[in-house]
Tab-separated table of C-alpha atoms and ligand atoms in Angstrom:
chain	number	residue	atom	x	y	z
S	1	MET	CA	5.313	50.423	9.208
S	2	ALA	CA	5.983	46.448	9.174
S	3	HIS	CA	2.663	44.346	8.542
S	4	ILE	CA	2.658	40.460	9.603
S	5	ASN	CA	1.414	37.803	8.039
S	6	GLN	CA	-2.367	37.936	9.285
S	7	ASN	CA	-3.397	34.769	8.373
S	8	PHE	CA	-1.319	33.559	11.262
S	9	LEU	CA	-3.916	34.998	13.607
S	10	LYS	CA	-6.763	32.428	12.523
S	11	LEU	CA	-4.300	29.251	13.573
S	12	PRO	CA	-6.097	28.048	16.710
S	13	GLY	CA	-2.814	28.218	18.759
S	14	GLY	CA	-1.680	24.517	18.807
S	15	TYR	CA	-4.531	22.864	20.369
S	16	LEU	CA	-3.993	19.598	20.317
S	17	PHE	CA	-0.104	18.925	22.224
S	18	PRO	CA	-0.638	21.692	24.124
S	19	GLU	CA	-3.959	20.875	25.692
S	20	ILE	CA	-2.273	17.003	26.189
S	21	GLY	CA	0.568	18.623	28.123
S	22	ARG	CA	-1.737	21.026	29.705
S	23	ARG	CA	-4.167	17.726	31.476
S	24	VAL	CA	-1.064	15.544	31.875
S	25	ARG	CA	0.886	18.634	34.185
S	26	ALA	CA	-2.388	19.026	35.983
S	27	PHE	CA	-2.978	15.225	36.360
S	28	GLU	CA	1.412	14.962	37.665
S	29	ALA	CA	-0.058	18.129	40.353
S	30	GLN	CA	-3.055	16.838	41.888
S	31	ASP	CA	-2.954	12.723	42.394
S	32	PRO	CA	0.143	11.498	44.015
S	33	PRO	CA	3.144	10.484	42.197
S	34	ARG	CA	2.552	7.117	39.798
S	35	PRO	CA	4.747	6.964	36.497
S	36	LEU	CA	2.885	8.346	33.928
S	37	ILE	CA	3.639	6.019	30.651
S	38	ARG	CA	3.480	7.630	27.542
S	39	LEU	CA	2.134	6.039	24.227
S	40	GLY	CA	1.010	9.555	22.828
S	41	ILE	CA	3.469	11.473	20.891
S	42	GLY	CA	4.930	10.104	17.743
S	43	ASP	CA	8.552	10.563	18.132
S	44	VAL	CA	11.484	7.646	17.582
S	45	THR	CA	13.614	6.172	21.196
S	46	GLN	CA	16.033	3.825	20.367
S	47	PRO	CA	19.058	5.002	18.853
S	48	LEU	CA	20.429	5.740	15.542
S	49	ALA	CA	22.310	2.078	14.089
S	50	PRO	CA	25.928	1.721	14.436
S	51	ALA	CA	26.566	1.760	11.005
S	52	VAL	CA	24.747	5.239	11.047
S	53	VAL	CA	26.872	6.790	13.826
S	54	GLU	CA	29.883	5.055	12.533
S	55	ALA	CA	29.638	7.049	8.927
S	56	MET	CA	28.734	9.898	11.041
S	57	VAL	CA	31.696	9.613	13.651
S	58	GLU	CA	33.913	8.755	10.089
S	59	ALA	CA	32.410	12.120	8.204
S	60	ALA	CA	32.537	14.212	10.911
S	61	ARG	CA	36.973	12.992	11.366
S	62	GLU	CA	36.811	14.079	7.041
S	63	MET	CA	35.317	17.504	7.843
S	64	GLY	CA	38.210	18.231	10.835
S	65	HIS	CA	40.892	17.710	7.518
S	66	LYS	CA	42.131	20.358	5.306
S	67	GLU	CA	41.976	17.391	2.552
S	68	THR	CA	38.846	16.312	3.048
S	69	PHE	CA	36.581	19.116	4.619
S	70	ARG	CA	33.651	20.124	2.507
S	71	GLY	CA	32.013	23.334	2.613
S	72	TYR	CA	28.452	24.314	0.584
S	73	CYS	CA	26.777	21.544	-0.874
S	74	GLU	CA	26.831	22.949	-4.891
S	75	GLU	CA	25.890	19.157	-5.870
S	76	THR	CA	22.004	18.478	-7.713
S	77	GLY	CA	19.286	18.311	-5.474
S	78	CYS	CA	21.705	20.039	-2.438
S	79	ALA	CA	22.462	16.248	-2.401
S	80	TYR	CA	25.948	14.402	-2.868
S	81	ASP	CA	26.133	11.534	-5.113
S	82	PHE	CA	26.629	9.224	-2.963
S	83	LEU	CA	23.429	9.894	-0.482
S	84	ARG	CA	21.098	10.616	-3.796
S	85	PHE	CA	22.425	7.520	-6.007
S	86	ALA	CA	21.483	5.191	-3.140
S	87	ILE	CA	17.644	6.627	-2.624
S	88	ARG	CA	17.338	5.734	-6.360
S	89	ASP	CA	19.167	2.350	-6.052
S	90	SER	CA	16.385	1.793	-3.124
S	91	TYR	CA	14.003	2.479	-5.320
S	92	LYS	CA	14.860	0.906	-8.396
S	93	ALA	CA	15.433	-2.217	-6.195
S	94	ALA	CA	11.157	-1.413	-5.026
S	95	GLY	CA	10.387	-1.769	-8.803
S	96	VAL	CA	10.247	2.083	-9.243
S	97	ASP	CA	12.379	4.064	-11.432
S	98	ILE	CA	13.291	7.638	-10.450
S	99	ALA	CA	16.298	9.421	-11.811
S	100	ASP	CA	18.978	10.389	-9.512
S	101	ASP	CA	18.179	14.208	-10.370
S	102	GLU	CA	14.403	14.275	-9.754
S	103	ILE	CA	15.243	13.771	-5.610
S	104	PHE	CA	16.108	16.401	-3.537
S	105	VAL	CA	17.335	15.818	-0.292
S	106	SER	CA	16.453	18.249	2.607
S	107	ASP	CA	15.996	18.672	6.654
S	108	GLY	CA	12.883	17.390	6.878
S	109	ALA	CA	9.426	15.933	5.742
S	110	LYS	CA	7.741	17.965	7.697
S	111	SER	CA	9.791	21.037	5.785
S	112	ASP	CA	9.204	19.971	2.377
S	113	CYS	CA	5.379	19.264	2.692
S	114	GLY	CA	5.059	22.790	3.926
S	115	ASN	CA	7.475	24.470	1.639
S	116	ILE	CA	6.147	23.066	-1.151
S	117	GLY	CA	2.972	25.524	-0.957
S	118	ASP	CA	5.930	28.282	-2.223
S	119	ILE	CA	6.027	26.593	-5.907
S	120	PHE	CA	1.951	26.563	-6.535
S	121	SER	CA	-0.792	29.965	-6.076
S	122	GLY	CA	-2.651	31.539	-3.726
S	123	ASN	CA	-5.392	30.326	-4.801
S	124	ASN	CA	-5.264	26.721	-5.307
S	125	LEU	CA	-8.031	24.285	-3.419
S	126	VAL	CA	-6.583	22.234	-0.796
S	127	ALA	CA	-8.078	18.942	-0.289
S	128	VAL	CA	-6.403	17.215	3.592
S	129	CYS	CA	-7.701	13.674	4.669
S	130	ASP	CA	-9.375	13.629	8.262
S	131	PRO	CA	-8.225	13.035	10.090
S	132	VAL	CA	-5.314	15.092	9.236
S	133	TYR	CA	-1.582	15.492	10.283
S	134	PRO	CA	-2.156	19.021	10.875
S	135	VAL	CA	1.199	20.214	9.338
S	136	TYR	CA	-0.346	20.210	5.658
S	137	VAL	CA	-3.828	22.607	7.378
S	138	ASP	CA	-1.412	24.641	9.675
S	139	THR	CA	1.014	25.290	6.542
S	140	ASN	CA	-2.050	26.435	4.019
S	141	ALA	CA	-3.850	27.939	7.100
S	142	MET	CA	-0.131	30.425	6.763
S	143	ALA	CA	-0.291	30.879	2.837
S	144	GLY	CA	-4.296	31.862	2.737
S	145	ARG	CA	-5.388	28.976	1.130
S	146	ALA	CA	-7.731	27.248	4.019
S	147	GLY	CA	-9.870	30.508	4.684
S	148	GLU	CA	-11.238	31.088	8.606
S	149	PHE	CA	-11.488	28.508	11.022
S	150	ASP	CA	-14.916	28.472	12.439
S	151	GLY	CA	-14.006	26.501	15.669
S	152	GLU	CA	-14.104	22.978	14.052
S	153	LYS	CA	-13.113	23.182	10.177
S	154	TRP	CA	-11.154	25.611	7.650
S	155	THR	CA	-13.802	27.288	5.291
S	156	GLY	CA	-11.506	27.256	2.724
S	157	LEU	CA	-10.551	23.524	2.733
S	158	VAL	CA	-12.160	19.962	1.309
S	159	TYR	CA	-12.152	17.344	3.958
S	160	LEU	CA	-11.537	13.855	2.995
S	161	PRO	CA	-13.692	12.100	5.801
S	162	CYS	CA	-11.197	8.883	6.154
S	163	THR	CA	-13.541	6.409	8.561
S	164	ALA	CA	-14.228	2.924	9.745
S	165	GLU	CA	-16.496	2.489	7.072
S	166	ASN	CA	-14.481	3.864	3.866
S	167	GLY	CA	-11.330	1.881	5.649
S	168	PHE	CA	-9.712	4.928	7.004
S	169	PHE	CA	-9.544	5.622	2.786
S	170	PRO	CA	-11.371	9.028	1.586
S	171	ALA	CA	-13.384	8.724	-1.267
S	172	LEU	CA	-13.010	10.866	-4.273
S	173	PRO	CA	-15.117	14.247	-3.356
S	174	ALA	CA	-18.474	14.712	-5.265
S	175	GLY	CA	-17.713	18.872	-5.728
S	176	LYS	CA	-15.576	21.028	-7.565
S	177	ALA	CA	-12.215	19.095	-8.130
S	178	PRO	CA	-9.036	20.197	-5.595
S	179	ASP	CA	-6.227	21.488	-7.195
S	180	LEU	CA	-3.889	20.273	-4.330
S	181	ILE	CA	-4.289	16.682	-2.472
S	182	TYR	CA	-2.472	15.461	0.473
S	183	ILE	CA	-2.580	11.981	1.357
S	184	CYS	CA	-0.047	10.166	4.170
S	185	SER	CA	0.364	6.605	3.583
S	186	PRO	CA	0.697	4.537	5.812
S	187	ASN	CA	-1.117	7.155	7.716
S	188	ASN	CA	-0.071	9.512	10.580
S	189	PRO	CA	-3.295	9.006	12.984
S	190	THR	CA	-5.334	6.491	11.364
S	191	GLY	CA	-2.402	3.647	10.841
S	192	ALA	CA	-4.274	2.953	7.573
S	193	ALA	CA	-2.339	1.713	4.930
S	194	ALA	CA	-3.760	2.395	0.972
S	195	THR	CA	-3.176	-0.317	-1.773
S	196	TYR	CA	-2.788	-0.012	-5.001
S	197	ASP	CA	-6.409	0.320	-6.330
S	198	GLN	CA	-6.796	3.128	-3.784
S	199	LEU	CA	-3.918	4.898	-5.603
S	200	LYS	CA	-4.807	4.908	-8.008
S	201	THR	CA	-8.643	5.780	-8.214
S	202	TRP	CA	-6.755	8.816	-7.626
S	203	VAL	CA	-4.212	8.937	-9.730
S	204	ASP	CA	-6.655	8.531	-12.963
S	205	TYR	CA	-8.268	11.609	-10.490
S	206	ALA	CA	-5.498	13.879	-10.013
S	207	ASN	CA	-4.260	13.353	-13.711
S	208	ALA	CA	-8.022	14.275	-15.226
S	209	ASN	CA	-8.288	17.659	-13.269
S	210	SER	CA	-5.099	18.687	-13.543
S	211	SER	CA	-4.965	18.057	-9.606
S	212	VAL	CA	-1.385	17.233	-8.232
S	213	ILE	CA	-1.361	14.909	-5.557
S	214	LEU	CA	1.197	15.732	-1.904
S	215	TYR	CA	2.350	11.717	-1.148
S	216	ASP	CA	3.562	11.595	2.163
S	217	SER	CA	5.187	8.292	2.739
S	218	ALA	CA	7.318	8.732	5.680
S	219	TYR	CA	6.646	5.730	7.041
S	220	GLU	CA	6.516	3.465	4.148
S	221	ALA	CA	9.250	1.085	6.087
S	222	TYR	CA	6.674	-0.013	7.719
S	223	ILE	CA	4.024	-1.800	5.190
S	224	THR	CA	4.556	-5.526	6.254
S	225	GLN	CA	1.968	-5.983	4.082
S	226	PRO	CA	3.326	-7.661	0.593
S	227	GLY	CA	0.919	-5.796	-2.124
S	228	ILE	CA	0.724	-2.429	-0.358
S	229	PRO	CA	2.774	0.598	-2.854
S	230	HIS	CA	4.972	1.219	-0.856
S	231	SER	CA	5.673	4.554	-3.491
S	232	ILE	CA	3.232	6.394	-5.257
S	233	PHE	CA	5.050	6.276	-8.422
S	234	GLU	CA	4.769	2.316	-7.995
S	235	VAL	CA	1.244	3.011	-9.787
S	236	GLU	CA	0.806	4.159	-13.266
S	237	GLY	CA	0.189	6.901	-14.462
S	238	ALA	CA	1.642	8.270	-10.996
S	239	ARG	CA	4.723	10.666	-12.076
S	240	THR	CA	2.365	13.243	-14.237
S	241	CYS	CA	-0.027	13.796	-11.044
S	242	ALA	CA	2.493	13.712	-7.805
S	243	ILE	CA	5.366	14.772	-5.956
S	244	GLU	CA	6.706	12.270	-3.138
S	245	PHE	CA	8.053	13.121	0.524
S	246	ARG	CA	10.365	10.552	2.192
S	247	SER	CA	12.619	10.906	5.558
S	248	PHE	CA	14.394	9.230	7.445
S	249	SER	CA	13.107	10.312	10.611
S	250	LYS	CA	10.690	7.391	11.069
S	251	THR	CA	12.571	4.910	8.729
S	252	ALA	CA	15.735	5.109	10.869
S	253	GLY	CA	15.409	7.659	13.880
S	254	PHE	CA	16.460	10.581	11.920
S	255	THR	CA	14.167	12.620	14.215
S	256	GLY	CA	16.783	14.551	15.664
S	257	THR	CA	19.294	14.300	13.268
S	258	ARG	CA	17.391	15.391	10.001
S	259	CYS	CA	17.503	14.108	6.265
S	260	ALA	CA	14.249	13.052	4.181
S	261	TYR	CA	14.044	13.664	0.623
S	262	THR	CA	12.090	14.610	-1.644
S	263	VAL	CA	10.849	13.388	-5.439
S	264	ILE	CA	9.048	15.395	-8.133
S	265	PRO	CA	8.765	13.886	-11.347
S	266	LYS	CA	10.590	16.139	-14.609
S	267	GLU	CA	7.290	15.815	-16.484
S	268	LEU	CA	5.411	16.741	-13.798
S	269	GLU	CA	4.233	20.025	-15.507
S	270	ARG	CA	0.804	22.401	-14.675
S	271	GLU	CA	-0.072	25.456	-16.645
S	272	GLY	CA	2.968	24.255	-19.016
S	273	VAL	CA	5.827	24.682	-15.747
S	274	SER	CA	7.739	22.373	-14.796
S	275	LEU	CA	7.207	21.528	-11.414
S	276	HIS	CA	10.312	20.411	-10.563
S	277	ALA	CA	12.138	22.917	-12.228
S	278	LEU	CA	10.515	25.374	-9.587
S	279	TRP	CA	11.272	23.168	-6.864
S	280	ASN	CA	14.769	23.579	-7.498
S	281	ARG	CA	14.688	27.635	-8.102
S	282	ARG	CA	13.412	27.068	-4.801
S	283	GLN	CA	15.215	24.789	-3.452
S	284	GLY	CA	17.955	26.793	-4.215
S	285	THR	CA	17.651	29.939	-3.586
S	286	LYS	CA	16.159	29.325	0.387
S	287	PHE	CA	18.280	26.063	1.469
S	288	ASN	CA	21.617	25.305	1.329
S	289	GLY	CA	21.011	21.890	2.409
S	290	VAL	CA	21.994	19.267	4.913
S	291	PRO	CA	25.246	19.135	6.612
S	292	TYR	CA	27.843	16.789	5.266
S	293	VAL	CA	28.378	14.707	7.916
S	294	VAL	CA	24.137	13.682	7.979
S	295	GLN	CA	23.800	12.672	4.339
S	296	ARG	CA	26.945	10.524	4.769
S	297	GLY	CA	25.397	8.824	8.193
S	298	ALA	CA	21.602	8.626	5.800
S	299	ALA	CA	23.652	7.158	3.287
S	300	ALA	CA	24.273	4.654	5.256
S	301	VAL	CA	21.159	3.233	6.321
S	302	PHE	CA	21.059	1.626	2.564
S	303	THR	CA	23.977	-0.487	2.883
S	304	PRO	CA	23.648	-4.272	4.030
S	305	GLU	CA	24.497	-3.452	7.680
S	306	GLY	CA	22.332	-0.663	7.924
S	307	GLN	CA	19.606	-2.008	6.324
S	308	ALA	CA	19.671	-4.997	8.368
S	309	GLN	CA	20.120	-2.739	11.593
S	310	VAL	CA	16.838	-0.126	10.857
S	311	LYS	CA	15.007	-3.669	10.500
S	312	ALA	CA	15.464	-4.582	13.445
S	313	THR	CA	14.457	-1.672	14.995
S	314	ILE	CA	11.421	-1.001	12.695
S	315	ASP	CA	10.197	-4.755	13.864
S	316	TYR	CA	10.823	-4.018	17.403
S	317	TYR	CA	8.329	-1.193	17.414
S	318	MET	CA	5.677	-2.996	14.884
S	319	GLU	CA	6.026	-6.033	17.856
S	320	ASN	CA	4.599	-3.103	20.155
S	321	ALA	CA	2.615	-2.158	18.200
S	322	ALA	CA	1.192	-5.897	17.671
S	323	ILE	CA	1.159	-5.887	22.020
S	324	ILE	CA	-1.306	-3.030	21.780
S	325	LYS	CA	-3.147	-4.089	18.969
S	326	VAL	CA	-3.642	-8.117	20.139
S	327	GLY	CA	-4.158	-6.447	23.795
S	328	LEU	CA	-6.714	-3.995	23.440
S	329	THR	CA	-8.115	-5.990	21.476
S	330	ALA	CA	-8.552	-8.870	24.024
S	331	ALA	CA	-9.802	-5.897	26.249
S	332	GLY	CA	-12.787	-5.593	23.742
S	333	LEU	CA	-12.015	-1.954	21.910
S	334	GLN	CA	-12.622	-1.701	18.571
S	335	VAL	CA	-8.473	-1.260	17.124
S	336	TYR	CA	-7.665	-0.335	13.600
S	337	GLY	CA	-3.858	0.618	12.402
S	338	GLY	CA	-0.284	-1.566	13.687
S	339	ILE	CA	0.115	-3.507	11.055
S	340	ASN	CA	1.549	-1.540	8.657
S	341	ALA	CA	2.671	1.763	10.798
S	342	PRO	CA	3.837	1.622	14.000
S	343	TYR	CA	0.117	3.827	15.091
S	344	ILE	CA	-3.092	2.194	16.419
S	345	TRP	CA	-6.882	3.805	16.361
S	346	CYS	CA	-8.809	2.672	18.498
S	347	ALA	CA	-11.935	3.700	18.718
S	348	VAL	CA	-13.808	4.738	21.814
S	349	PRO	CA	-16.059	2.455	24.642
S	350	GLN	CA	-19.954	3.696	23.846
S	351	GLY	CA	-21.024	6.596	25.051
S	352	MET	CA	-17.162	8.679	25.293
S	353	ASP	CA	-15.764	11.265	23.222
S	354	SER	CA	-12.069	11.479	22.816
S	355	TRP	CA	-11.164	13.941	25.283
S	356	GLY	CA	-13.397	11.588	27.657
S	357	PHE	CA	-11.322	8.454	27.277
S	358	PHE	CA	-8.076	10.203	26.837
S	359	ASP	CA	-8.907	11.658	30.508
S	360	LYS	CA	-10.361	7.754	31.779
S	361	LEU	CA	-6.593	6.393	30.369
S	362	LEU	CA	-4.645	9.726	31.621
S	363	HIS	CA	-5.983	9.454	35.085
S	364	GLN	CA	-7.091	5.679	35.951
S	365	ALA	CA	-4.110	3.604	33.838
S	366	CYS	CA	-2.015	6.841	33.574
S	367	VAL	CA	-1.099	6.148	29.740
S	368	VAL	CA	-1.041	9.131	27.783
S	369	THR	CA	-2.586	9.018	24.568
S	370	THR	CA	-3.796	11.013	21.927
S	371	PRO	CA	-7.669	12.059	21.991
S	372	GLY	CA	-8.310	11.890	17.543
S	373	ALA	CA	-10.543	14.832	17.607
S	374	GLY	CA	-7.402	16.749	17.526
S	375	PHE	CA	-6.685	15.684	14.278
S	376	GLY	CA	-9.458	16.758	12.505
S	377	PRO	CA	-13.565	16.182	13.215
S	378	SER	CA	-13.349	12.327	11.624
S	379	GLY	CA	-11.165	11.425	14.482
S	380	GLU	CA	-13.760	11.915	17.332
S	381	GLY	CA	-14.755	8.778	18.617
S	382	TYR	CA	-11.198	7.502	18.440
S	383	ILE	CA	-8.082	7.780	20.289
S	384	ARG	CA	-4.383	7.623	19.056
S	385	LEU	CA	-1.731	4.882	20.354
S	386	THR	CA	1.916	4.741	19.185
S	387	ALA	CA	4.683	1.660	19.334
S	388	PHE	CA	7.458	3.831	19.351
S	389	GLY	CA	7.332	3.288	23.626
S	390	SER	CA	10.406	1.012	25.116
S	391	ARG	CA	8.520	-2.909	24.697
S	392	GLU	CA	8.817	-2.632	28.684
S	393	ASP	CA	6.781	0.482	28.729
S	394	THR	CA	4.085	-0.832	26.417
S	395	THR	CA	3.111	-4.035	27.432
S	396	ARG	CA	2.904	-2.373	31.268
S	397	ALA	CA	0.310	0.580	29.400
S	398	VAL	CA	-2.041	-2.512	27.615
S	399	GLU	CA	-1.592	-4.163	31.023
S	400	ARG	CA	-2.897	-1.004	32.917
S	401	ILE	CA	-5.770	-0.597	29.748
S	402	LYS	CA	-6.747	-3.579	30.072
S	403	ALA	CA	-6.995	-3.897	33.792
S	404	ILE	CA	-9.363	-1.062	34.120
S	405	LEU	CA	-11.888	-1.230	31.205
P	501	PLP	C1	6.759	12.407	11.641
P	501	PLP	C2	6.507	12.522	10.323
P	501	PLP	C3	6.820	12.947	9.146
P	501	PLP	C4	8.967	13.152	8.920
P	501	PLP	O1	9.135	14.850	9.591
P	501	PLP	P1	9.774	15.127	9.490
P	501	PLP	O2	10.381	16.510	9.860
P	501	PLP	O3	10.997	13.934	8.381
P	501	PLP	O4	10.595	14.393	10.790
P	501	PLP	C5	6.290	13.420	8.045
P	501	PLP	N1	4.870	13.064	7.926
P	501	PLP	C6	4.264	12.313	9.129
P	501	PLP	C7	2.962	12.588	8.176
P	501	PLP	C8	5.164	12.383	9.542
P	501	PLP	O5	4.545	12.215	11.041
């Protein structure tokens, strides 16, 4: 008899987005049809940059000729030199020295953030920020590292509250030091971006306790303020305690195209073993790489034309973020984020909870948001809006919200 992984049965069953879907469908079924504006889900809407499309078309043609056809990518880090070198050079231009063979290219930061657990034992103590990108929590729950779900929290996880009081960046925990620490900056869902000093506190802590920081910088390209680190490796000491996840998804509209990368410094060791070597073994065994065509598209992001084109799209989204931020502030709401991230984290009006405000915005303004409570206990009292809509939808949604407050 085959035995299933019982940990899956502990998962509370994808509460957040299915529940939003249910409420949206119920609303659409009941009321006379009024067009909904969706500012809830974190997916991009603008097309791929022309430089990326051209590179992929040309690569597809190469695949159609015997002389230029490619099979398995047998190269270092499952990445062709042209992409690995381009990524290395982009770090270098930002003042960070990364060797090209410290870069592992993959099909997504979601997969890497989840799969990285393979190289760590089941009995590591895991810390997550609260609110949190659910992938970190659920993948550790599947691996048996989260204990039981008690209806609000996982008994085995360390929750690091991120609140208005601490500027949405976690303080060091008081008790036993966690072994694995997930930090996402710029943050989904709060939109907060960590400063150098904030990151340095955690880097020093991780080095002192032999912990590992799993650093998700999927939104680094959205940083607009100077002085905010784009990479954990800008921080002194990070090379001996951190793994960084990056993605082309939000940077260059690759959510449906799929390409990301993870950086593991060669000097990062635990129990005398190189984590770089373990991840290399893991990927070599369970992964056969990202399509050549997609890697060519990703490399085009780093060309001058590609850079200008993806920057224009990010600027467009960040203008949406400013429209939301200014509009909701004018409506009397307390609004956070939206400066270094495409997310606006909005405190709900007095006397309401996050699902209550979600319902009010859905029924009265016909705007779909995401209730903060779905991201963890400290998300209660907030809703998340995203800047990924069209300009027209964003402007109209803000007008509608202002009109009902
Ligand atoms: C969107 C997102 C990613 C990107 O995931 P991909 O699998 O590369 O599309 C990673 N981390 C966070 C927090 C995200 O919101």
